[in-house]
Coordinates of C-alpha atoms in Angstrom, one line a residue:
Chain F
M4 CA 87.7 91.4 102.4
F5 CA 88.6 94.5 104.2
K6 CA 90.8 92.7 106.8
Y7 CA 92.9 91.0 104.2
Q8 CA 93.6 94.5 102.4
I9 CA 95.5 95.4 105.7
L10 CA 96.5 92.0 107.1
I11 CA 98.5 90.8 103.8
P12 CA 100.5 94.0 103.3
S13 CA 101.2 94.5 106.9
S14 CA 102.4 91.0 107.1
I15 CA 104.8 91.5 104.1
L16 CA 106.3 94.6 105.7
I17 CA 106.8 93.0 109.0
L18 CA 108.7 90.2 107.2
W19 CA 110.7 92.9 105.3
L20 CA 111.6 94.5 108.8
I21 CA 112.7 91.2 110.5
L22 CA 114.8 90.3 107.4
A23 CA 116.4 93.7 107.4
I24 CA 117.0 93.7 111.4
L25 CA 117.9 90.3 112.1
G26 CA 119.4 89.4 108.6
P27 CA 123.0 89.3 110.1
W28 CA 122.0 86.5 112.4
F29 CA 120.6 84.1 109.8
P30 CA 123.2 81.7 108.4
L31 CA 123.2 83.4 104.9
E32 CA 126.0 83.2 102.4
P33 CA 125.0 86.2 100.1
N34 CA 128.8 86.2 98.6
H35 CA 129.6 82.4 98.8
I36 CA 130.4 81.7 94.9
I37 CA 129.7 78.0 94.1
L38 CA 131.1 77.9 90.3
P39 CA 129.2 74.6 89.3
N40 CA 125.8 76.1 90.5
I41 CA 126.0 79.1 88.1
L42 CA 122.6 80.2 86.7
Q43 CA 121.0 77.2 88.4
P44 CA 117.4 77.4 88.5
P45 CA 115.3 77.3 91.7
S46 CA 115.3 73.6 93.2
L47 CA 114.1 72.2 96.6
S48 CA 117.3 72.7 98.2
E49 CA 118.0 76.3 96.8
W50 CA 114.5 77.8 96.6
L51 CA 115.5 80.6 94.3
G52 CA 118.3 79.2 92.5
Y53 CA 121.9 80.6 91.9
D54 CA 122.9 84.0 90.0
D55 CA 125.4 84.7 87.1
L56 CA 128.3 84.2 89.6
G57 CA 126.9 81.2 91.3
R58 CA 125.7 82.9 94.5
P59 CA 122.4 81.8 96.2
V60 CA 119.6 84.2 95.0
L61 CA 117.5 83.8 98.3
D62 CA 120.5 84.9 100.5
R63 CA 121.2 87.9 98.4
L64 CA 117.6 88.8 98.3
M65 CA 117.4 88.8 102.0
M66 CA 120.7 91.2 102.1
G67 CA 119.1 93.4 99.7
A68 CA 116.0 93.7 102.2
R69 CA 118.3 95.1 104.6
T70 CA 119.7 97.5 102.1
S71 CA 116.4 99.0 100.9
F72 CA 115.1 99.1 104.5
F73 CA 117.9 101.1 105.8
V74 CA 118.1 103.6 103.0
A75 CA 114.3 104.0 103.3
F76 CA 114.2 104.7 107.1
G77 CA 117.4 106.8 106.9
V78 CA 116.0 109.0 104.2
I79 CA 112.5 109.3 106.0
T80 CA 114.4 110.2 109.1
V81 CA 116.5 112.8 107.7
S82 CA 114.1 114.4 105.4
L83 CA 111.1 114.2 108.0
T84 CA 113.3 115.9 110.5
V85 CA 114.8 118.7 108.2
G86 CA 111.5 119.1 106.2
T87 CA 109.3 119.6 109.2
L88 CA 111.8 122.2 110.8
I89 CA 112.2 124.3 107.8
G90 CA 108.4 124.1 106.8
T91 CA 107.4 125.2 110.4
I92 CA 109.9 128.0 110.6
S93 CA 108.7 129.2 107.2
G94 CA 105.0 129.1 107.9
W95 CA 105.3 130.5 111.5
F96 CA 107.6 133.6 110.8
G97 CA 106.4 134.4 107.2
G98 CA 107.7 137.4 105.6
Y99 CA 111.0 137.4 104.2
I100 CA 112.0 134.2 105.7
D101 CA 109.0 132.4 104.2
L102 CA 109.7 134.2 100.8
I103 CA 113.4 132.9 100.6
I104 CA 112.5 129.3 102.0
V105 CA 109.6 129.1 99.3
R106 CA 111.9 130.1 96.5
I107 CA 114.6 127.6 97.6
M108 CA 111.7 124.9 97.8
D109 CA 110.7 126.0 94.4
V110 CA 114.2 125.5 93.0
F111 CA 114.4 121.8 94.5
L112 CA 110.9 121.1 93.1
A113 CA 112.1 122.1 89.6
F114 CA 113.9 118.8 89.3
P115 CA 111.9 115.9 87.8
G116 CA 111.6 112.8 89.7
I117 CA 115.0 111.2 90.8
L118 CA 117.2 113.3 88.5
L119 CA 118.6 115.3 91.2
A120 CA 119.3 112.0 93.1
I121 CA 121.0 110.5 90.0
A122 CA 123.2 113.7 89.5
L123 CA 124.0 113.7 93.3
S124 CA 125.1 110.0 93.5
G125 CA 126.7 110.2 90.3
I126 CA 129.0 112.9 91.3
L127 CA 129.6 111.8 95.1
G128 CA 130.3 108.2 93.7
P129 CA 128.4 105.0 94.8
G130 CA 128.0 103.9 98.3
I131 CA 125.1 103.7 100.7
E132 CA 125.7 107.0 102.7
N133 CA 125.6 108.9 99.4
V134 CA 122.4 107.3 98.3
V135 CA 120.7 108.3 101.8
F136 CA 122.2 111.9 101.2
A137 CA 121.0 112.1 97.7
L138 CA 117.6 110.9 98.3
S139 CA 117.2 113.2 101.5
V140 CA 118.2 116.3 99.4
V141 CA 115.2 115.2 97.2
G142 CA 113.0 114.2 99.9
W143 CA 112.8 117.1 102.5
V144 CA 110.8 119.6 100.3
G145 CA 107.7 117.5 100.3
F146 CA 107.7 117.5 104.1
A147 CA 108.4 121.1 104.2
R148 CA 105.8 122.0 101.8
I149 CA 103.1 120.2 103.8
T150 CA 104.2 121.5 107.0
R151 CA 104.4 125.2 105.8
A152 CA 101.0 125.0 104.3
Q153 CA 99.5 123.4 107.6
T154 CA 101.4 125.9 109.9
L155 CA 100.2 129.0 108.0
S156 CA 96.6 127.9 108.8
L157 CA 97.1 126.7 112.2
K158 CA 98.9 129.6 113.5
H159 CA 95.7 131.6 113.6
R160 CA 93.8 129.0 115.4
E161 CA 92.5 129.8 118.8
H162 CA 94.5 127.3 120.8
V163 CA 97.7 129.0 119.4
L164 CA 96.4 132.5 120.1
A165 CA 95.6 131.2 123.6
A166 CA 99.0 129.8 124.1
R167 CA 100.7 133.0 122.9
A168 CA 98.6 135.2 125.1
L169 CA 99.8 132.9 128.0
G170 CA 103.4 133.8 127.1
A171 CA 104.4 130.6 125.7
S172 CA 107.8 130.6 123.8
I173 CA 107.7 130.0 120.1
P174 CA 109.6 126.7 120.1
R175 CA 107.2 125.6 122.7
I176 CA 104.1 126.6 120.6
L177 CA 105.6 124.9 117.7
R178 CA 106.4 121.7 119.6
Y179 CA 103.2 121.4 121.5
H180 CA 100.6 123.2 119.6
I181 CA 101.3 123.1 116.0
I182 CA 103.5 119.9 115.2
P183 CA 101.2 117.5 116.8
L184 CA 98.4 118.6 114.6
L185 CA 100.8 117.9 111.6
M186 CA 101.2 114.2 112.4
A187 CA 98.3 112.8 110.2
P188 CA 99.2 114.6 106.9
L189 CA 103.0 113.9 107.7
L190 CA 102.4 110.2 108.5
I191 CA 100.8 109.9 105.1
E192 CA 103.4 111.6 103.3
A193 CA 106.1 109.3 104.9
T194 CA 104.2 106.3 103.9
F195 CA 104.1 107.0 100.3
G196 CA 107.7 108.4 100.7
I197 CA 109.0 105.0 101.7
A198 CA 107.3 103.5 98.6
G199 CA 109.3 106.1 96.3
I200 CA 112.5 105.8 98.2
V201 CA 112.6 102.1 97.9
I202 CA 112.1 102.3 94.2
A203 CA 114.7 105.2 93.9
E204 CA 117.3 103.1 96.0
A205 CA 116.9 100.3 93.7
G206 CA 116.7 102.3 90.7
L207 CA 120.2 104.3 91.4
S208 CA 121.5 100.7 92.3
F209 CA 120.1 99.5 88.8
L210 CA 122.1 102.3 87.1
G211 CA 125.3 101.3 89.0
L212 CA 125.0 104.4 91.3
G213 CA 124.0 102.8 94.7
V214 CA 125.4 100.3 96.8
Q215 CA 128.7 98.8 95.8
P216 CA 129.3 95.1 94.9
P217 CA 129.5 92.6 96.4
A218 CA 126.7 94.1 98.9
A219 CA 123.3 93.3 97.6
S220 CA 120.7 95.6 96.6
W221 CA 117.4 94.5 94.4
G222 CA 118.1 97.0 92.0
S223 CA 121.6 95.8 91.2
M224 CA 120.4 92.2 91.3
I225 CA 117.8 93.1 88.5
R226 CA 120.6 94.8 86.4
D227 CA 122.9 91.9 86.9
G228 CA 120.1 89.3 85.7
T229 CA 118.9 91.2 82.6
G230 CA 122.1 89.7 80.6
Y231 CA 120.8 86.3 81.5
M232 CA 117.1 86.6 81.3
L233 CA 116.5 83.9 78.6
V234 CA 118.4 81.2 80.1
A235 CA 117.7 82.0 83.8
P236 CA 114.8 84.4 84.3
H237 CA 114.8 83.7 88.0
I238 CA 117.7 86.1 88.6
V239 CA 115.6 89.1 87.4
L240 CA 112.0 87.7 88.6
A241 CA 112.9 87.1 92.2
P242 CA 114.3 90.6 93.1
G243 CA 111.6 92.3 91.0
L244 CA 108.7 90.8 92.4
T245 CA 110.0 91.1 95.9
L246 CA 110.4 94.9 95.3
L247 CA 106.8 95.2 93.6
L248 CA 105.4 93.2 96.7
V249 CA 107.0 95.7 99.2
V250 CA 106.1 98.7 97.3
L251 CA 102.7 97.6 96.5
S252 CA 102.1 96.9 100.3
V253 CA 103.3 100.2 101.3
N254 CA 100.9 101.8 98.8
M255 CA 98.1 99.7 99.9
L256 CA 98.6 100.7 103.5
G257 CA 99.2 104.5 102.6
D258 CA 95.7 104.3 100.6
K259 CA 94.0 102.8 103.9
L260 CA 95.7 105.3 106.1
R261 CA 94.7 108.2 104.0
D262 CA 91.0 107.1 103.8
K263 CA 91.0 106.5 107.8
L264 CA 92.8 109.7 108.6
D265 CA 90.8 111.5 106.0
V266 CA 93.3 113.9 104.5
K267 CA 92.6 115.2 101.2
S268 CA 95.1 114.3 98.6
Q269 CA 96.8 117.1 96.8
Chain N
M18 CA 95.9 137.8 81.5
P19 CA 99.0 139.8 80.4
S20 CA 99.9 140.6 84.0
F21 CA 99.4 136.8 85.0
I22 CA 101.7 135.7 82.4
I23 CA 104.3 138.4 83.5
S24 CA 104.1 137.3 87.0
R25 CA 104.5 133.8 86.2
L26 CA 107.5 134.4 83.9
L27 CA 109.2 136.3 86.6
S28 CA 108.8 133.6 89.0
T29 CA 109.8 131.0 86.6
L30 CA 113.1 133.1 85.8
T31 CA 114.2 133.2 89.3
V32 CA 113.6 129.4 89.8
I33 CA 115.6 128.7 86.6
L34 CA 118.3 131.2 88.2
G35 CA 118.2 128.9 91.2
V36 CA 118.4 125.7 89.4
I37 CA 121.4 127.0 87.3
T38 CA 123.3 127.8 90.7
L39 CA 122.5 124.5 92.2
I40 CA 123.7 122.7 89.1
F41 CA 126.8 124.9 89.2
L42 CA 127.5 124.0 92.7
L43 CA 127.3 120.4 92.0
I44 CA 131.0 120.1 90.6
H45 CA 132.2 121.4 93.9
L46 CA 130.6 118.4 95.7
V47 CA 133.1 116.0 93.9
P48 CA 135.1 114.4 96.6
G49 CA 138.6 115.4 96.8
D50 CA 140.0 117.3 93.7
P51 CA 137.6 117.2 91.0
V52 CA 140.2 117.8 88.4
Q53 CA 142.1 114.8 89.5
A54 CA 138.9 112.8 89.6
M55 CA 138.1 113.7 86.0
L56 CA 141.6 112.9 84.6
G57 CA 142.6 110.0 86.8
E58 CA 145.6 108.9 88.6
T59 CA 147.9 109.1 85.5
A60 CA 147.4 112.7 84.8
T61 CA 150.7 114.9 85.0
P62 CA 150.6 118.0 87.1
T63 CA 150.5 120.1 83.9
D64 CA 147.6 118.5 82.7
L65 CA 145.6 119.0 85.9
E66 CA 146.7 122.7 85.9
A67 CA 145.5 123.0 82.2
L68 CA 142.1 121.5 83.1
R69 CA 141.9 123.5 86.4
Q70 CA 142.4 126.6 84.1
A71 CA 139.9 125.8 81.3
L72 CA 137.2 125.0 84.0
G73 CA 138.0 128.1 85.8
L74 CA 138.3 126.3 89.1
N75 CA 141.2 127.9 90.4
Q76 CA 139.3 131.2 90.5
P77 CA 136.9 132.5 93.5
L78 CA 133.7 130.7 93.6
F79 CA 131.5 133.9 92.7
T80 CA 133.8 134.6 89.6
Q81 CA 133.2 131.2 88.5
W82 CA 129.5 131.5 88.9
W83 CA 129.6 134.6 87.1
Q84 CA 131.4 133.1 84.1
Y85 CA 129.3 130.0 84.1
M86 CA 126.2 132.3 83.8
T87 CA 127.7 134.6 81.0
H88 CA 128.7 131.7 78.9
L89 CA 125.4 130.0 79.3
L90 CA 123.4 133.1 78.2
Q91 CA 125.7 133.1 75.2
G92 CA 124.8 129.5 74.4
D93 CA 128.0 128.4 75.5
L94 CA 127.9 125.1 77.7
G95 CA 131.6 124.2 77.6
T96 CA 133.3 121.4 75.9
S97 CA 133.0 117.6 76.7
L98 CA 136.1 116.5 78.4
Y99 CA 135.6 113.0 76.7
S100 CA 134.9 113.8 73.1
Q101 CA 136.2 117.4 73.1
E102 CA 133.1 118.5 71.2
P103 CA 131.0 121.4 72.2
I104 CA 128.6 120.4 74.5
I105 CA 125.7 122.3 72.8
D106 CA 126.1 120.3 69.8
I107 CA 125.9 116.9 71.7
M108 CA 122.8 118.1 73.3
I109 CA 121.2 119.2 70.0
E110 CA 122.0 115.8 68.6
R111 CA 120.7 113.9 71.7
F112 CA 117.6 115.9 72.8
P113 CA 115.1 114.9 70.0
A114 CA 115.5 111.3 71.0
T115 CA 114.3 112.0 74.6
L116 CA 111.7 114.3 73.6
E117 CA 110.3 111.6 71.1
L118 CA 110.4 109.1 73.9
A119 CA 108.6 111.5 76.6
I120 CA 106.0 112.3 73.9
A121 CA 105.4 108.7 73.1
G122 CA 105.3 107.7 76.7
L123 CA 102.7 110.5 77.4
L124 CA 100.6 109.2 74.5
V125 CA 100.5 105.8 75.8
A126 CA 99.5 106.8 79.1
I127 CA 96.7 108.9 77.7
L128 CA 95.4 106.0 75.5
I129 CA 95.5 103.5 78.5
A130 CA 94.1 105.9 81.2
L131 CA 91.3 107.6 79.3
P132 CA 89.1 104.6 78.7
L133 CA 90.3 102.9 82.1
G134 CA 89.5 106.0 84.1
S135 CA 86.1 106.6 82.3
I136 CA 84.9 103.2 82.5
A137 CA 85.8 103.0 86.3
A138 CA 83.9 106.3 87.1
L139 CA 80.8 105.2 84.7
R140 CA 80.7 101.8 86.2
K141 CA 81.7 102.7 89.9
D142 CA 81.9 99.8 92.3
T143 CA 81.6 97.2 89.7
I144 CA 84.3 94.7 88.7
Y145 CA 85.4 97.1 86.0
D146 CA 86.1 99.8 88.5
N147 CA 87.6 97.4 90.8
S148 CA 89.9 95.9 88.1
A149 CA 90.8 99.3 86.9
M150 CA 91.9 100.4 90.2
V151 CA 94.0 97.2 91.0
F152 CA 95.7 98.0 87.5
S153 CA 96.4 101.4 88.9
L154 CA 97.8 100.3 92.2
L155 CA 100.1 97.8 90.2
G156 CA 101.0 100.5 87.8
V157 CA 102.4 103.0 90.3
S158 CA 104.2 100.2 92.3
I159 CA 105.9 98.5 89.5
P160 CA 109.3 99.9 88.9
N161 CA 110.1 100.6 85.4
F162 CA 113.4 99.1 85.5
W163 CA 111.8 95.9 86.1
L164 CA 108.7 96.2 83.9
G165 CA 111.2 97.3 80.9
P166 CA 113.2 93.9 81.0
L167 CA 109.9 91.9 81.5
L168 CA 108.5 93.5 78.5
I169 CA 111.8 92.6 76.4
L170 CA 111.7 89.1 77.8
L171 CA 108.2 88.7 76.6
F172 CA 107.6 90.8 73.5
S173 CA 111.4 90.8 72.1
L174 CA 113.0 87.6 73.2
T175 CA 110.2 85.1 73.2
L176 CA 107.6 86.7 70.7
G177 CA 110.0 88.5 68.6
W178 CA 107.6 91.3 67.8
F179 CA 109.8 94.2 68.9
P180 CA 113.6 95.0 68.7
V181 CA 115.5 94.5 71.9
S182 CA 117.0 97.8 72.0
G183 CA 118.1 100.8 70.1
R184 CA 116.2 103.5 68.1
E185 CA 115.8 102.5 64.5
N186 CA 112.1 102.6 63.5
F187 CA 108.7 103.1 64.9
L188 CA 108.7 99.6 66.3
S189 CA 111.7 100.4 68.4
L190 CA 109.6 102.9 70.3
I191 CA 106.8 100.9 71.5
L192 CA 108.4 99.2 74.4
P193 CA 110.4 102.1 75.7
A194 CA 107.2 104.2 75.6
L195 CA 105.1 101.5 77.3
T196 CA 107.8 101.2 80.0
L197 CA 107.8 104.9 80.6
G198 CA 104.0 105.5 80.2
T199 CA 102.7 102.7 82.7
A200 CA 103.3 104.5 85.8
L201 CA 101.7 107.8 84.6
S202 CA 98.8 105.9 83.1
A203 CA 98.0 104.5 86.3
I204 CA 98.2 108.0 88.1
L205 CA 96.3 109.4 85.4
A206 CA 93.5 106.8 85.4
R207 CA 92.8 107.4 89.1
M208 CA 92.7 111.2 88.4
I209 CA 90.3 110.7 85.6
R210 CA 88.2 108.5 87.6
S211 CA 87.9 110.9 90.8
T212 CA 87.5 114.0 88.5
L213 CA 84.8 112.3 86.4
L214 CA 82.9 111.1 89.6
E215 CA 82.8 114.6 90.7
V216 CA 81.6 116.2 87.6
L217 CA 79.0 113.4 87.0
N218 CA 77.1 114.8 90.2
E219 CA 76.8 118.4 88.6
D220 CA 73.5 119.8 87.8
Y221 CA 74.4 120.4 84.1
I222 CA 74.9 116.6 83.6
R223 CA 71.3 116.0 85.1
T224 CA 70.1 118.6 82.9
A225 CA 71.7 116.8 79.9
R226 CA 70.1 113.5 81.1
A227 CA 66.6 115.1 81.5
K228 CA 66.9 116.6 77.7
G229 CA 67.2 112.7 76.9
L230 CA 70.7 113.0 75.4
R231 CA 72.4 109.8 74.6
E232 CA 74.8 108.6 77.4
S233 CA 77.8 108.8 75.0
A234 CA 77.1 112.6 74.3
I235 CA 76.7 113.1 78.1
V236 CA 80.1 111.6 78.9
I237 CA 82.0 113.1 76.0
H238 CA 80.6 116.5 75.5
H239 CA 79.4 117.4 79.0
A240 CA 81.4 115.2 81.7
L241 CA 85.0 114.8 80.0
R242 CA 84.9 118.3 78.5
N243 CA 84.5 119.8 82.2
A244 CA 86.7 117.1 83.7
S245 CA 89.7 118.0 81.3
L246 CA 91.0 121.1 83.0
P247 CA 92.7 119.1 86.3
I248 CA 93.8 116.3 83.7
I249 CA 95.6 118.9 81.6
T250 CA 97.5 120.3 84.8
I251 CA 98.4 116.8 85.8
L252 CA 99.7 116.0 82.2
G253 CA 101.8 119.3 82.0
L254 CA 103.4 118.4 85.3
Q255 CA 104.0 114.7 84.4
L256 CA 105.3 115.4 81.0
G257 CA 108.4 116.9 82.9
T258 CA 108.4 113.8 85.2
L259 CA 108.6 111.6 82.1
L260 CA 111.7 113.5 81.2
G261 CA 113.4 112.5 84.5
G262 CA 111.9 108.8 84.3
A263 CA 113.4 108.6 80.7
V264 CA 117.0 108.3 82.2
I265 CA 116.3 104.8 83.6
T266 CA 114.1 103.9 80.4
E267 CA 116.9 105.0 77.9
I268 CA 119.4 103.1 79.9
I269 CA 117.3 99.8 79.5
F270 CA 116.5 100.1 75.9
A271 CA 119.9 101.7 74.9
W272 CA 117.9 104.7 73.7
P273 CA 120.3 107.3 72.5
G274 CA 118.8 110.3 74.5
I275 CA 120.0 112.9 77.2
G276 CA 119.3 110.2 79.9
Q277 CA 121.5 107.6 78.4
L278 CA 124.2 110.5 77.8
T279 CA 123.8 111.3 81.5
I280 CA 124.6 108.0 82.8
E281 CA 127.6 107.6 80.2
S282 CA 129.0 111.1 81.1
I283 CA 128.8 110.2 85.0
Q284 CA 130.7 106.8 84.2
R285 CA 133.3 108.7 82.2
R286 CA 133.7 111.5 84.9
D287 CA 132.8 114.1 82.2
Y288 CA 131.3 116.3 84.8
P289 CA 130.7 119.4 82.5
L290 CA 128.4 117.2 80.4
V291 CA 126.8 115.8 83.4
Q292 CA 125.8 119.4 84.4
A293 CA 124.8 120.2 81.1
C294 CA 122.4 117.3 80.9
I295 CA 120.8 117.7 84.2
L296 CA 120.4 121.6 83.3
L297 CA 118.5 120.7 80.0
I298 CA 116.2 118.3 81.7
S299 CA 115.3 120.5 84.7
V300 CA 115.0 123.6 82.6
S301 CA 112.6 121.9 80.2
Y302 CA 110.8 120.7 83.2
V303 CA 110.4 124.2 84.8
L304 CA 109.4 125.5 81.2
I305 CA 106.9 122.9 80.6
N306 CA 105.1 123.7 84.2
T307 CA 105.0 127.5 83.3
L308 CA 103.4 126.6 80.0
T309 CA 100.8 124.4 81.8
D310 CA 100.0 127.1 84.1
V311 CA 99.5 129.7 81.5
L312 CA 97.5 127.3 79.4
Y313 CA 95.2 126.4 82.4
A314 CA 94.8 130.2 83.2
W315 CA 93.8 130.5 79.5
L316 CA 91.4 127.8 79.4
D317 CA 89.7 128.7 82.9
P318 CA 89.4 132.6 83.5
R319 CA 88.5 131.8 87.4
V320 CA 92.4 130.9 87.7
R321 CA 93.9 134.1 86.2
Y322 CA 91.5 136.3 88.4
S323 CA 92.1 134.6 91.7
V324 CA 95.9 135.2 91.5

């Protein structure tokens, strides 16, 4: 039982990764419109049928995998780097620097959910870069908060004092004596972060604020399909189920990871 | 207690000041000329200049910020570029719908989570517990913009029980509230389960059992009551999150609240109105959080002495 709980979600995520990276080398035709096939249900020749413009749903789904993957990893990379840097600086130096940074973090935390991302991408206009930017602006705070709290307690540990006594420079101490010890909580935050970002990207695209047509996103596929739910439910079911599977897999692995690394949830 | 409230209010005030400043800066993020973006390509130079004057965009940044703040304090949120109405009137008209939806979503979440979390804790490691946790995992993973259409497909289009969209009567509230409340119910059920499991190990529960109290009395009067504090905190924090999540839910169900207004004004490039919508939701969120903190401190004296 235990094995399957890791094996199945990992396989789903590996499939996601392969589709995202190798997508351009598959013979996909996500934008090929075949008018007689409009709203055609799934069949043996085209497994997931066709959408409202007569484009193959499976091909668009695979292109959508690429969109969500690149947004997720782009946002995680940016917010992890920025958040860790700001968090360690705040925790290490304390005093006024800490006070100001904590206030700034409070302001960013004062926006509920993806509201700030909606506002930012609404104002900047649609496009994948703007989505990455908007979600990173929201995402860095989580990492900064964790790093700051951990740094505050770590900086009084004996091994850090020893390093200081030996005359190690501050960047060196942060790099070799503090940040390696932050890896477990950061890894868990990043895992759950991926789940949140995948949903947020699809949500922004659902609202028409994400990637621009004809590029595919699972969110915009759901939006386009909602008008045809009675006649062609597969257009909504396929991207939604895919999205659910990916997010579910990430959350399951996150839970297992948290149990394994034994980090108290906040 | 008074000093706790004052210190909380002061920090709330600085956060709100920061939030207003951040939202004020949003309009300066519009790529290119914001005035041109708002009026479109057909606008004459006179129109552009007039709007620039009206929004104060030709003044130094600090002056603009100062004007924005003083106008806000006087309850003046500006005028909508699209409808030319005062924004404050539009807000007053739209906000009750969002509040109604958020509270209904919260109720749905509690109604699902309370029995689910309690049964999971009381029947730990049984099929009940496992199914409750599977539901919880599904609930946090399912995107509301997919759940909403699925509910419409099943309950409105196929069974015909509820209206597809709009805000007419009580029935039209059910599906949006379910869509909005599901994710929260999943988080809450987990939270109730773990808090209850902790509480059930306490000495006073053993004492209650030894007294020969009925199991239902033990759970309701002794366990749930002590577990209620962390649950109230989560509820307070999540009510604000519901306000944010309401944006997508309102779009799915054409619910005439602030969320729908936000997206409409983004599409119409009515940026002063976008700013006002974001401001209203986030300030409500901050205020709800502060209220939760104070309530928590009032309910549990240990909190106010430790600060």
